[in-house]
CSV table of C-alpha atoms and ligand atoms in Angstrom, one decimal:
chain,number,residue,atom,x,y,z
A,23,UNK,CA,-37.4,-5.0,46.8
A,24,UNK,CA,-39.0,-8.1,48.2
A,25,UNK,CA,-42.6,-7.7,49.3
A,26,UNK,CA,-44.3,-10.4,51.4
A,27,UNK,CA,-47.3,-10.8,53.6
A,28,UNK,CA,-47.4,-12.8,56.8
A,29,UNK,CA,-49.8,-13.8,59.6
A,30,UNK,CA,-47.5,-12.7,62.4
A,31,UNK,CA,-47.4,-11.7,66.0
A,32,UNK,CA,-45.5,-8.5,66.7
A,33,UNK,CA,-44.1,-9.9,70.0
A,34,UNK,CA,-42.3,-12.7,68.1
A,35,UNK,CA,-41.7,-11.1,64.7
A,36,UNK,CA,-38.0,-10.0,64.3
A,37,UNK,CA,-37.9,-6.6,62.5
A,38,UNK,CA,-35.4,-3.8,62.0
A,39,UNK,CA,-38.5,-1.5,62.0
A,40,UNK,CA,-42.1,-2.2,62.9
A,41,UNK,CA,-44.7,0.3,61.7
A,42,UNK,CA,-47.7,0.9,63.9
A,43,UNK,CA,-50.2,3.7,64.4
A,44,UNK,CA,-51.6,5.8,67.2
A,45,UNK,CA,-54.7,7.9,67.4
A,46,UNK,CA,-55.8,10.5,69.9
A,47,UNK,CA,-59.0,8.6,70.9
A,48,UNK,CA,-58.0,4.9,71.1
A,49,UNK,CA,-54.3,5.2,71.5
A,50,UNK,CA,-52.0,2.6,70.0
A,51,UNK,CA,-53.2,0.1,67.3
A,52,UNK,CA,-53.6,-3.5,68.5
A,53,UNK,CA,-50.1,-4.6,67.6
A,54,UNK,CA,-48.8,-1.4,69.0
A,55,UNK,CA,-50.3,-2.1,72.4
A,56,UNK,CA,-49.0,-5.6,72.2
A,57,UNK,CA,-45.4,-4.4,71.5
A,58,UNK,CA,-45.7,-1.7,74.2
A,59,UNK,CA,-46.6,-4.2,76.8
A,60,UNK,CA,-43.7,-6.4,75.8
A,61,UNK,CA,-41.4,-3.4,76.0
A,62,UNK,CA,-42.6,-2.5,79.5
A,63,UNK,CA,-44.7,0.4,78.5
A,64,UNK,CA,-41.8,2.4,77.1
A,65,UNK,CA,-43.6,3.3,73.8
A,66,UNK,CA,-46.5,4.8,75.7
A,67,UNK,CA,-44.2,6.7,78.0
A,68,UNK,CA,-42.2,8.2,75.1
A,69,UNK,CA,-45.4,9.2,73.2
A,70,UNK,CA,-46.7,10.9,76.4
A,71,UNK,CA,-43.8,13.4,76.1
A,72,UNK,CA,-45.7,14.8,73.2
A,73,UNK,CA,-42.9,14.9,70.5
A,74,UNK,CA,-45.1,13.2,67.9
A,75,UNK,CA,-46.8,15.8,65.7
A,76,UNK,CA,-50.6,16.3,66.0
A,77,UNK,CA,-51.3,16.0,62.3
A,78,UNK,CA,-52.3,12.7,60.7
A,79,UNK,CA,-49.2,11.4,58.9
A,80,UNK,CA,-46.7,12.7,61.6
A,81,UNK,CA,-44.2,10.0,62.5
A,82,UNK,CA,-41.9,9.3,65.4
A,83,UNK,CA,-39.2,6.7,65.4
A,84,UNK,CA,-38.5,5.0,68.7
A,85,UNK,CA,-35.4,2.9,69.3
A,86,UNK,CA,-36.1,-0.3,71.3
A,87,UNK,CA,-32.5,-1.6,70.9
A,88,UNK,CA,-33.3,-5.2,71.8
A,89,UNK,CA,-36.5,-7.2,71.8
A,90,UNK,CA,-38.0,-8.6,68.6
A,91,UNK,CA,-38.3,-5.2,67.0
A,92,UNK,CA,-35.2,-3.0,67.0
A,93,UNK,CA,-37.2,0.1,66.2
A,94,UNK,CA,-40.8,1.1,66.1
A,95,UNK,CA,-42.1,3.7,63.8
A,96,UNK,CA,-45.3,5.3,65.2
A,97,UNK,CA,-47.6,7.1,62.7
A,98,UNK,CA,-50.3,9.5,63.9
A,99,UNK,CA,-53.8,8.9,62.4
A,100,UNK,CA,-56.8,11.3,62.7
A,101,UNK,CA,-59.5,11.1,65.3
A,102,UNK,CA,-62.5,9.8,63.3
A,103,UNK,CA,-62.9,7.4,60.5
A,104,UNK,CA,-59.8,7.2,58.3
A,105,UNK,CA,-60.4,8.3,54.7
A,106,UNK,CA,-58.7,6.8,51.7
A,107,UNK,CA,-56.7,10.0,51.2
A,108,UNK,CA,-55.6,10.0,54.8
A,109,UNK,CA,-54.5,6.3,54.6
A,110,UNK,CA,-52.4,7.2,51.6
A,111,UNK,CA,-50.7,9.9,53.6
A,112,UNK,CA,-50.0,7.4,56.4
A,113,UNK,CA,-48.6,4.9,53.9
A,114,UNK,CA,-46.2,7.4,52.2
A,115,UNK,CA,-45.2,9.1,55.5
A,116,UNK,CA,-44.2,5.8,57.0
A,117,UNK,CA,-42.4,4.6,53.8
A,118,UNK,CA,-40.3,7.8,53.8
A,119,UNK,CA,-38.8,6.8,57.1
A,120,UNK,CA,-38.8,3.0,56.7
A,121,UNK,CA,-36.8,3.1,53.5
A,122,UNK,CA,-33.7,4.0,55.5
A,123,UNK,CA,-33.6,0.5,57.1
A,124,UNK,CA,-32.8,-2.8,55.5
A,125,UNK,CA,-36.0,-4.3,56.5
A,126,UNK,CA,-39.4,-3.3,57.8
A,127,UNK,CA,-42.8,-4.8,58.8
A,128,UNK,CA,-46.0,-2.8,58.5
A,129,UNK,CA,-49.0,-3.3,60.8
A,130,UNK,CA,-51.1,-0.5,59.1
A,131,UNK,CA,-53.6,-3.0,57.6
A,132,UNK,CA,-55.0,-3.3,61.1
A,133,UNK,CA,-56.6,0.1,60.6
A,134,UNK,CA,-60.1,0.4,59.1
A,135,UNK,CA,-60.4,2.7,56.1
A,136,UNK,CA,-63.7,4.1,55.0
A,137,UNK,CA,-65.0,2.5,51.8
A,138,UNK,CA,-61.9,0.4,51.3
A,139,UNK,CA,-61.0,-3.3,51.9
A,140,UNK,CA,-57.7,-4.9,53.0
A,141,UNK,CA,-56.7,-5.6,49.4
A,142,UNK,CA,-56.9,-1.8,48.7
A,143,UNK,CA,-54.9,-1.0,51.8
A,144,UNK,CA,-52.2,-3.4,51.0
A,145,UNK,CA,-52.0,-2.1,47.5
A,146,UNK,CA,-51.6,1.5,48.7
A,147,UNK,CA,-48.9,0.5,51.2
A,148,UNK,CA,-46.9,-1.4,48.6
A,149,UNK,CA,-47.3,1.3,46.0
A,150,UNK,CA,-46.2,4.0,48.5
A,151,UNK,CA,-43.3,2.0,49.7
A,152,UNK,CA,-42.1,1.1,46.2
A,153,UNK,CA,-42.3,4.7,45.1
A,154,UNK,CA,-40.5,6.0,48.2
A,155,UNK,CA,-37.5,3.8,47.5
A,156,UNK,CA,-36.8,5.3,44.0
A,157,UNK,CA,-33.6,7.2,43.7
A,158,UNK,CA,-31.9,8.3,40.4
A,159,UNK,CA,-28.3,7.4,41.1
A,160,UNK,CA,-26.8,6.7,37.7
A,161,UNK,CA,-24.8,9.9,37.5
A,162,UNK,CA,-24.1,10.5,41.1
A,163,UNK,CA,-20.6,9.5,42.2
A,164,UNK,CA,-21.4,8.9,45.8
A,165,UNK,CA,-25.1,8.2,46.2
A,166,UNK,CA,-26.3,4.8,47.1
A,167,UNK,CA,-29.8,3.3,46.7
A,168,UNK,CA,-32.0,3.2,49.8
A,169,UNK,CA,-31.2,0.1,51.8
A,170,UNK,CA,-34.8,-1.2,52.2
A,171,UNK,CA,-34.7,-4.7,50.6
A,172,UNK,CA,-37.4,-6.6,52.5
A,173,UNK,CA,-40.9,-5.3,53.3
A,174,UNK,CA,-43.4,-7.4,55.1
A,175,UNK,CA,-47.2,-6.7,55.5
A,176,UNK,CA,-48.8,-8.1,58.6
A,177,UNK,CA,-52.1,-9.9,58.4
A,178,UNK,CA,-54.2,-11.0,61.4
A,179,UNK,CA,-55.5,-14.3,59.9
A,180,UNK,CA,-55.3,-16.5,56.8
A,181,UNK,CA,-58.3,-15.0,55.1
A,182,UNK,CA,-56.9,-11.5,55.5
A,183,UNK,CA,-53.6,-12.8,54.3
A,184,UNK,CA,-55.0,-13.7,50.9
A,185,UNK,CA,-56.6,-10.3,50.5
A,186,UNK,CA,-53.4,-8.5,51.6
A,187,UNK,CA,-51.2,-10.6,49.3
A,188,UNK,CA,-53.4,-9.8,46.3
A,189,UNK,CA,-53.3,-6.0,47.0
A,190,UNK,CA,-49.6,-6.1,47.7
A,191,UNK,CA,-48.8,-7.7,44.4
A,192,UNK,CA,-50.8,-5.1,42.5
A,193,UNK,CA,-49.3,-2.2,44.4
A,194,UNK,CA,-45.7,-3.6,44.0
A,195,UNK,CA,-46.4,-4.0,40.2
A,196,UNK,CA,-47.6,-0.4,40.0
A,197,UNK,CA,-44.6,0.8,41.9
A,198,UNK,CA,-42.2,-1.2,39.7
A,199,UNK,CA,-43.9,0.2,36.5
A,200,UNK,CA,-43.9,3.8,37.9
A,201,UNK,CA,-40.2,3.5,38.8
A,202,UNK,CA,-39.3,2.2,35.3
A,203,UNK,CA,-41.1,5.3,33.9
A,204,UNK,CA,-39.3,7.6,36.3
A,205,UNK,CA,-35.9,6.2,35.5
A,206,UNK,CA,-36.5,6.8,31.7
A,207,UNK,CA,-37.9,10.2,32.4
A,208,UNK,CA,-35.0,11.3,34.6
A,209,UNK,CA,-32.4,10.2,32.1
A,210,UNK,CA,-30.9,13.2,30.2
A,211,UNK,CA,-31.7,13.6,26.5
A,212,UNK,CA,-28.1,13.0,25.5
A,213,UNK,CA,-28.6,9.4,26.8
A,214,UNK,CA,-32.3,8.8,26.3
A,215,UNK,CA,-32.7,9.3,22.5
A,216,UNK,CA,-35.3,7.6,20.3
A,217,UNK,CA,-32.7,4.9,19.5
A,218,UNK,CA,-32.2,4.3,23.2
A,219,UNK,CA,-35.9,3.8,23.7
A,220,UNK,CA,-36.0,1.4,20.8
A,221,UNK,CA,-33.1,-0.6,22.3
A,222,UNK,CA,-34.9,-0.7,25.6
A,223,UNK,CA,-38.0,-2.1,24.0
A,224,UNK,CA,-36.0,-4.7,22.1
A,225,UNK,CA,-34.2,-5.7,25.3
A,226,UNK,CA,-37.5,-6.1,27.1
A,227,UNK,CA,-38.8,-8.5,24.4
A,228,UNK,CA,-35.6,-10.5,24.7
A,229,UNK,CA,-36.2,-11.0,28.4
A,230,UNK,CA,-39.9,-12.0,28.2
A,231,UNK,CA,-41.6,-14.6,26.1
A,232,UNK,CA,-45.0,-12.8,26.3
A,233,UNK,CA,-43.6,-9.6,24.7
A,234,UNK,CA,-42.6,-8.9,21.1
A,235,UNK,CA,-41.1,-5.6,19.9
A,236,UNK,CA,-41.0,-4.1,16.4
A,237,UNK,CA,-39.4,-0.8,15.5
A,238,UNK,CA,-40.4,1.2,12.5
A,239,UNK,CA,-37.5,3.3,11.2
A,240,UNK,CA,-37.5,6.5,9.1
A,241,UNK,CA,-37.7,4.5,5.8
A,242,UNK,CA,-40.7,2.4,6.9
A,243,UNK,CA,-42.4,5.5,8.2
A,244,UNK,CA,-41.9,7.2,4.9
A,245,UNK,CA,-43.4,4.2,3.1
A,246,UNK,CA,-46.4,4.5,5.3
A,247,UNK,CA,-46.8,8.2,4.6
A,248,UNK,CA,-46.1,9.4,8.2
A,249,UNK,CA,-45.3,12.9,7.0
A,250,UNK,CA,-46.4,14.5,10.3
A,251,UNK,CA,-44.2,12.4,12.6
A,252,UNK,CA,-41.2,12.7,10.2
A,253,UNK,CA,-41.6,16.5,9.9
A,254,UNK,CA,-40.8,16.8,13.7
A,255,UNK,CA,-37.8,14.5,13.5
A,256,UNK,CA,-36.1,16.0,10.5
A,257,UNK,CA,-34.6,19.0,12.3
A,258,UNK,CA,-32.6,16.6,14.5
A,259,UNK,CA,-29.6,14.5,14.0
A,260,UNK,CA,-31.3,11.7,16.0
A,261,UNK,CA,-33.4,9.4,13.9
A,262,UNK,CA,-37.0,8.9,15.0
A,263,UNK,CA,-38.5,5.5,15.9
A,264,UNK,CA,-42.0,4.2,16.1
A,265,UNK,CA,-41.8,1.5,18.7
A,266,UNK,CA,-44.4,-1.2,19.1
A,267,UNK,CA,-44.4,-3.5,22.2
A,268,UNK,CA,-46.9,-6.3,22.0
A,269,UNK,CA,-47.9,-8.0,25.2
A,270,UNK,CA,-49.9,-11.2,24.6
A,271,UNK,CA,-51.5,-12.4,27.8
A,272,UNK,CA,-54.9,-13.1,26.4
A,273,UNK,CA,-56.3,-15.3,23.5
A,274,UNK,CA,-54.9,-14.5,20.1
A,275,UNK,CA,-58.4,-13.7,18.9
A,276,UNK,CA,-58.9,-11.0,21.6
A,277,UNK,CA,-58.6,-7.4,20.4
A,278,UNK,CA,-55.9,-5.5,22.2
A,279,UNK,CA,-56.0,-2.2,24.1
A,280,UNK,CA,-53.4,0.1,22.5
A,281,UNK,CA,-51.5,2.6,24.5
A,282,UNK,CA,-49.8,5.4,22.6
A,283,UNK,CA,-47.0,7.5,24.2
A,284,UNK,CA,-45.6,10.8,23.2
A,285,UNK,CA,-41.9,10.2,23.1
A,286,UNK,CA,-40.2,13.6,22.4
A,287,UNK,CA,-36.9,12.9,24.0
A,288,UNK,CA,-36.1,16.6,24.0
A,289,UNK,CA,-38.5,19.4,23.0
A,290,UNK,CA,-36.5,22.6,22.2
A,291,UNK,CA,-39.6,23.9,20.4
A,292,UNK,CA,-37.8,23.7,17.0
A,293,UNK,CA,-37.7,26.9,14.9
A,294,UNK,CA,-40.5,28.2,17.2
A,295,UNK,CA,-37.8,27.9,19.9
A,296,UNK,CA,-38.7,27.9,23.6
A,297,UNK,CA,-37.4,30.4,26.1
A,298,UNK,CA,-34.4,29.2,28.1
A,299,UNK,CA,-36.2,29.2,31.5
A,300,UNK,CA,-36.5,25.5,32.6
A,301,UNK,CA,-35.8,24.2,29.1
A,302,UNK,CA,-33.9,21.3,30.7
A,303,UNK,CA,-37.3,20.0,31.8
A,304,UNK,CA,-38.2,19.3,28.2
A,305,UNK,CA,-36.2,16.1,28.6
A,306,UNK,CA,-39.5,15.0,30.3
A,307,UNK,CA,-41.4,15.4,27.0
A,308,UNK,CA,-41.2,11.7,26.6
A,309,UNK,CA,-43.2,11.1,29.9
A,310,UNK,CA,-46.0,9.5,27.9
A,311,UNK,CA,-43.6,7.1,26.3
A,312,UNK,CA,-42.0,6.4,29.7
A,313,UNK,CA,-45.4,5.6,31.1
A,314,UNK,CA,-46.0,3.1,28.3
A,315,UNK,CA,-42.7,1.4,29.1
A,316,UNK,CA,-43.7,1.4,32.8
A,317,UNK,CA,-47.1,-0.2,32.1
A,318,UNK,CA,-45.5,-2.9,29.9
A,319,UNK,CA,-43.0,-3.7,32.7
A,320,UNK,CA,-45.9,-3.9,35.2
A,321,UNK,CA,-47.9,-6.2,32.9
A,322,UNK,CA,-44.9,-8.5,32.5
A,323,UNK,CA,-44.7,-8.7,36.3
A,324,UNK,CA,-48.4,-9.2,37.0
A,325,UNK,CA,-49.2,-11.3,33.9
A,326,UNK,CA,-52.9,-10.5,33.4
A,327,UNK,CA,-54.8,-12.4,30.7
A,328,UNK,CA,-55.2,-9.5,28.3
A,329,UNK,CA,-53.6,-8.2,25.1
A,330,UNK,CA,-52.0,-4.8,25.2
A,331,UNK,CA,-50.0,-3.0,22.6
A,332,UNK,CA,-47.7,-0.2,23.7
A,333,UNK,CA,-46.8,2.2,20.9
A,334,UNK,CA,-44.2,4.9,21.4
A,335,UNK,CA,-43.7,7.7,18.9
A,336,UNK,CA,-40.1,8.8,19.6
A,337,UNK,CA,-38.4,11.8,18.1
A,338,UNK,CA,-36.3,14.8,19.0
A,339,UNK,CA,-37.6,18.3,18.3
A,340,UNK,CA,-34.7,20.6,17.3
A,341,UNK,CA,-34.1,23.7,15.2
A,342,UNK,CA,-31.7,23.3,12.2
A,343,UNK,CA,-31.5,24.0,8.5
A,344,UNK,CA,-33.5,20.9,7.9
A,345,UNK,CA,-36.2,21.7,10.5
A,346,UNK,CA,-39.9,22.5,9.8
A,347,UNK,CA,-40.7,26.2,9.6
A,348,UNK,CA,-43.9,28.0,10.6
A,349,UNK,CA,-46.2,27.8,7.6
A,350,UNK,CA,-44.9,24.5,6.3
A,351,UNK,CA,-47.6,22.0,5.2
A,352,UNK,CA,-47.2,18.3,5.7
A,353,UNK,CA,-49.4,15.3,4.9
A,354,UNK,CA,-50.2,12.8,7.7
A,355,UNK,CA,-50.6,9.0,7.3
A,356,UNK,CA,-54.4,9.5,7.4
A,357,UNK,CA,-54.1,11.6,4.2
A,358,UNK,CA,-55.1,14.8,6.1
A,359,UNK,CA,-52.9,17.8,5.5
A,360,UNK,CA,-51.6,20.0,8.3
A,361,UNK,CA,-50.3,23.5,8.3
A,362,UNK,CA,-47.5,23.8,11.0
A,363,UNK,CA,-48.0,27.3,12.4
A,364,UNK,CA,-45.9,26.6,15.5
A,365,UNK,CA,-43.2,24.0,15.4
A,366,UNK,CA,-43.5,23.8,19.2
A,367,UNK,CA,-46.9,22.1,18.9
A,368,UNK,CA,-45.0,18.9,17.8
A,369,UNK,CA,-46.5,16.4,20.1
A,370,UNK,CA,-49.8,16.3,18.2
A,371,UNK,CA,-47.8,15.9,15.0
A,372,UNK,CA,-46.0,12.7,16.1
A,373,UNK,CA,-49.1,11.4,17.8
A,374,UNK,CA,-51.5,11.8,14.9
A,375,UNK,CA,-49.5,9.4,12.8
A,376,UNK,CA,-49.0,7.0,15.7
A,377,UNK,CA,-52.8,7.1,16.3
A,378,UNK,CA,-53.6,6.3,12.7
A,379,UNK,CA,-51.1,3.5,12.8
A,380,UNK,CA,-52.8,2.2,16.0
A,381,UNK,CA,-56.0,1.5,13.9
A,382,UNK,CA,-54.2,-1.4,12.3
A,383,UNK,CA,-54.5,-3.4,15.5
A,384,UNK,CA,-58.3,-3.3,15.3
A,385,UNK,CA,-58.2,-2.1,18.9
A,386,UNK,CA,-60.8,-2.5,21.7
A,387,UNK,CA,-59.7,0.9,22.8
A,388,UNK,CA,-56.8,3.3,22.3
A,389,UNK,CA,-55.4,5.5,25.0
A,390,UNK,CA,-52.7,8.1,24.3
A,391,UNK,CA,-50.6,9.6,27.0
A,392,UNK,CA,-48.7,12.9,26.3
A,393,UNK,CA,-47.0,15.8,28.0
A,394,UNK,CA,-49.0,17.7,25.4
A,395,UNK,CA,-49.7,21.3,26.6
A,396,UNK,CA,-48.5,23.9,29.0
A,397,UNK,CA,-52.2,25.0,29.0
A,398,UNK,CA,-53.1,21.8,30.8
A,399,UNK,CA,-50.8,22.8,33.6
A,400,UNK,CA,-52.6,26.2,33.8
A,401,UNK,CA,-56.0,24.5,33.9
A,402,UNK,CA,-55.3,21.7,36.3
A,403,UNK,CA,-52.0,22.3,38.0
A,404,UNK,CA,-50.0,19.3,39.1
A,405,UNK,CA,-52.6,17.1,40.9
A,406,UNK,CA,-54.7,15.8,38.1
A,407,UNK,CA,-53.9,14.6,34.6
A,408,UNK,CA,-56.3,16.0,31.9
A,409,UNK,CA,-58.6,13.4,30.4
A,410,UNK,CA,-60.4,13.5,27.1
A,411,UNK,CA,-62.5,10.7,25.5
A,412,UNK,CA,-64.8,10.1,22.6
A,413,UNK,CA,-66.5,7.4,24.6
A,414,UNK,CA,-68.1,8.0,28.0
A,415,UNK,CA,-67.7,4.5,29.3
A,416,UNK,CA,-63.9,4.5,28.7
A,417,UNK,CA,-63.7,8.0,30.4
A,418,UNK,CA,-65.5,6.7,33.5
A,419,UNK,CA,-63.3,3.6,33.6
A,420,UNK,CA,-60.2,5.7,33.6
A,421,UNK,CA,-61.5,8.2,36.1
A,422,UNK,CA,-62.4,5.4,38.5
A,423,UNK,CA,-59.0,3.7,38.0
A,424,UNK,CA,-57.5,7.1,38.9
A,425,UNK,CA,-59.6,7.4,42.1
A,426,UNK,CA,-58.8,3.9,43.2
A,427,UNK,CA,-55.0,4.1,42.6
A,428,UNK,CA,-54.7,7.6,43.9
A,429,UNK,CA,-53.3,8.7,40.5
A,430,UNK,CA,-56.2,10.9,39.6
A,431,UNK,CA,-57.4,12.4,36.3
A,432,UNK,CA,-60.1,15.1,35.6
A,433,UNK,CA,-62.3,15.0,32.5
A,434,UNK,CA,-62.1,17.9,30.1
A,435,UNK,CA,-64.6,18.8,27.3
A,436,UNK,CA,-64.1,17.6,23.7
A,437,UNK,CA,-67.0,19.6,22.3
A,438,UNK,CA,-67.4,20.3,18.6
A,439,UNK,CA,-67.6,24.0,19.4
A,440,UNK,CA,-63.8,24.0,20.0
A,441,UNK,CA,-63.0,22.4,16.6
A,442,UNK,CA,-63.1,25.5,14.3
A,443,UNK,CA,-60.1,26.9,16.2
A,444,UNK,CA,-58.0,24.5,14.0
A,445,UNK,CA,-59.4,25.7,10.7
A,446,UNK,CA,-56.6,26.7,8.2
A,447,UNK,CA,-56.8,28.7,5.0
A,448,UNK,CA,-54.2,26.5,3.3
A,449,UNK,CA,-54.5,22.9,4.6
A,450,UNK,CA,-57.1,20.6,6.2
A,451,UNK,CA,-56.2,21.9,9.6
A,452,UNK,CA,-53.5,23.9,11.4
A,453,UNK,CA,-51.5,22.5,14.3
A,454,UNK,CA,-52.5,25.2,16.9
A,455,UNK,CA,-55.7,26.8,18.0
A,456,UNK,CA,-55.7,30.3,19.5
A,457,UNK,CA,-54.6,31.3,23.0
A,458,UNK,CA,-57.8,30.0,24.6
A,459,UNK,CA,-58.3,26.4,25.8
A,460,UNK,CA,-55.0,25.2,24.6
A,461,UNK,CA,-55.2,21.7,26.1
A,462,UNK,CA,-58.7,21.3,24.6
A,463,UNK,CA,-57.8,22.3,21.1
A,464,UNK,CA,-54.8,20.0,21.2
A,465,UNK,CA,-57.1,17.1,22.1
A,466,UNK,CA,-59.5,18.3,19.3
A,467,UNK,CA,-56.6,18.0,16.9
A,468,UNK,CA,-56.0,14.4,18.0
A,469,UNK,CA,-59.7,13.6,17.9
A,470,UNK,CA,-59.6,14.1,14.1
A,471,UNK,CA,-57.4,11.0,13.8
A,472,UNK,CA,-59.3,8.7,16.2
A,473,UNK,CA,-62.8,8.7,14.8
A,474,UNK,CA,-62.7,5.0,13.9
A,475,UNK,CA,-62.2,3.6,17.4
A,476,UNK,CA,-62.9,4.1,21.1
A,477,UNK,CA,-60.3,6.6,22.3
A,478,UNK,CA,-59.1,8.5,25.3
A,479,UNK,CA,-56.3,11.1,25.6
A,480,UNK,CA,-54.4,11.9,28.8
A,481,UNK,CA,-52.6,15.2,28.9
A,482,UNK,CA,-49.9,14.6,31.6
A,483,UNK,CA,-48.0,17.9,31.2
A,484,UNK,CA,-48.7,18.7,34.9
A,485,UNK,CA,-48.5,15.3,36.4
A,486,UNK,CA,-45.5,13.5,34.8
A,487,UNK,CA,-42.8,15.3,36.7
A,488,UNK,CA,-42.1,17.8,39.5
A,489,UNK,CA,-40.1,21.0,39.2
A,490,UNK,CA,-38.0,22.8,41.8
A,491,UNK,CA,-36.1,21.3,44.7
A,492,UNK,CA,-37.8,17.9,44.2
A,493,UNK,CA,-37.3,17.9,40.5
A,494,UNK,CA,-37.9,14.5,39.1
A,495,UNK,CA,-40.3,12.2,37.2
A,496,UNK,CA,-43.3,11.0,39.1
A,497,UNK,CA,-44.1,7.8,37.1
A,498,UNK,CA,-47.7,9.0,36.6
A,499,UNK,CA,-50.1,7.9,35.2
A,500,UNK,CA,-48.7,4.3,35.4
A,501,UNK,CA,-50.7,3.4,38.6
A,502,UNK,CA,-53.9,4.6,36.9
A,503,UNK,CA,-53.3,2.7,33.7
A,504,UNK,CA,-52.3,-0.5,35.4
A,505,UNK,CA,-55.4,-0.2,37.6
A,506,UNK,CA,-57.5,0.2,34.5
A,507,UNK,CA,-55.9,-2.7,32.6
A,508,UNK,CA,-56.2,-5.1,35.5
A,509,UNK,CA,-60.0,-4.4,35.5
A,510,UNK,CA,-60.3,-5.4,31.8
B,17,BES,N1,-44.1,19.6,25.5
B,17,BES,C1,-44.8,20.8,25.4
B,17,BES,C2,-45.8,21.0,26.4
B,17,BES,C3,-45.3,21.4,27.8
B,17,BES,C4,-44.8,22.6,28.0
B,17,BES,C5,-45.5,20.5,28.8
B,17,BES,C6,-44.4,23.0,29.3
B,17,BES,C7,-45.1,20.8,30.1
B,17,BES,C8,-44.6,22.1,30.4
B,17,BES,C9,-45.5,20.9,24.0
B,17,BES,O1,-44.8,20.3,23.0
B,17,BES,C10,-45.6,22.3,23.7
B,17,BES,O2,-44.6,23.0,23.5
B,17,BES,N2,-46.8,22.8,23.6
B,17,BES,C11,-47.1,24.2,23.3
B,17,BES,C12,-48.2,24.3,22.4
B,17,BES,C13,-48.5,25.6,21.8
B,17,BES,C14,-47.3,26.0,20.9
B,17,BES,C15,-49.8,25.6,21.1
B,17,BES,C16,-47.4,24.9,24.6
B,17,BES,O3,-48.0,24.3,25.5
B,17,BES,O4,-46.9,26.0,24.8
B,18,MN,MN1,-43.4,21.6,22.1
B,19,ZN,ZN1,-43.6,18.8,23.4
């Protein structure tokens, strides 16, 4: 999709669809009034009939047939000040309609939003529009992608144009990155294997000078002593891969921020096999890895002057005669030994070795992203990602990035009191705590491998995909991560 911003006049701007707003107190937005006048008051007359819903975010499409705008899409706003949450609603509600046309122009930046500037508004519109146009069509015989190919944001003057352009670029980058993550997530596990992810990473490096990719195979992982990661992979016929994508936008001397993604391309549970109900959704157990790919793609688009390494710990968790069994003990790259009491707690096993490996980059900060625990879904549901950190400044930065982008996280405790749940009689630790605080004890497990650097962990088990009729990857937390990185 082509996004652009323009100082334009609605009475002269040709458009297949113009997006304007109306509120109960002031009526149509300035450009809306303008267009209405040009159309002989027909918009006002049609709205008077009362078909437009009363709730903010309700939309009505009005055909104008001829005139500069073929159609006008009217979005209802609330009566008082417009909050950021409400503006997001308007942006996605209008995108859901506009995506059906080849081309659209939005005048929603004319609205004033509480505590937000034009850059933020443009960012939210571009993000919502980019996300709305995603459709997973690879395996559908008849489905076509949405036609929207050109989306224009209206600015009232040159100064506003600059601000809008800036926000639009960021939002478009966030949407692009999110949609890359969604595409990888929605792919079935018979296509999206660890080797597939490795090939994707190599292809990305081939296309972009600022990115290099290296892939550690089983043999190299063995040489490094990654017994935890390898123990997960060994039950599967698919070989694992530890993928490193190195984005160099900053000075060579500048320490990188390292992202680490859980890339279990299918989580059957292994010998501690999962029940059949919704097991297909465990193709999404590489959502953390997908978000790392999404962020790398967004960085390549936006080209910020920073260094970022994206690590992906990719493996498939399967039961077989070669699989780990409950009670098995493995040695991690850190030297610490782990008693595997449940083979379904495999994410932390692949992550702990990847996190130890991350130390070799002398990172400024490390953020891991993982669909780690069902317990996190019980705690937070699907609206917030769970956030843990051993550094309060990093935690606050990530929380703020979530608020700003609308891709929110909620901080959870990483208190020492939770650590003894991981005590084992036979090894340095066991890979599960008890029934209580499952998301916290999983984070505690990871914290034992990240003591040497500034670290945060995001449990995205509830936010990475949707179940039910709208089943599909969300691309989260790519907007949050991109927001955070652009602020560095
Ligand atoms: N990938 C799952 C977590 C998961 C489950 C995410 C359901 C989203 C929905 C993870 O590998 C897992 O199986 N975790 C176990 C941990 C338990 C064995 C301590 C869980 O959450 O049940
Ligand atoms: Mn599991
Ligand atoms: Zn898993």
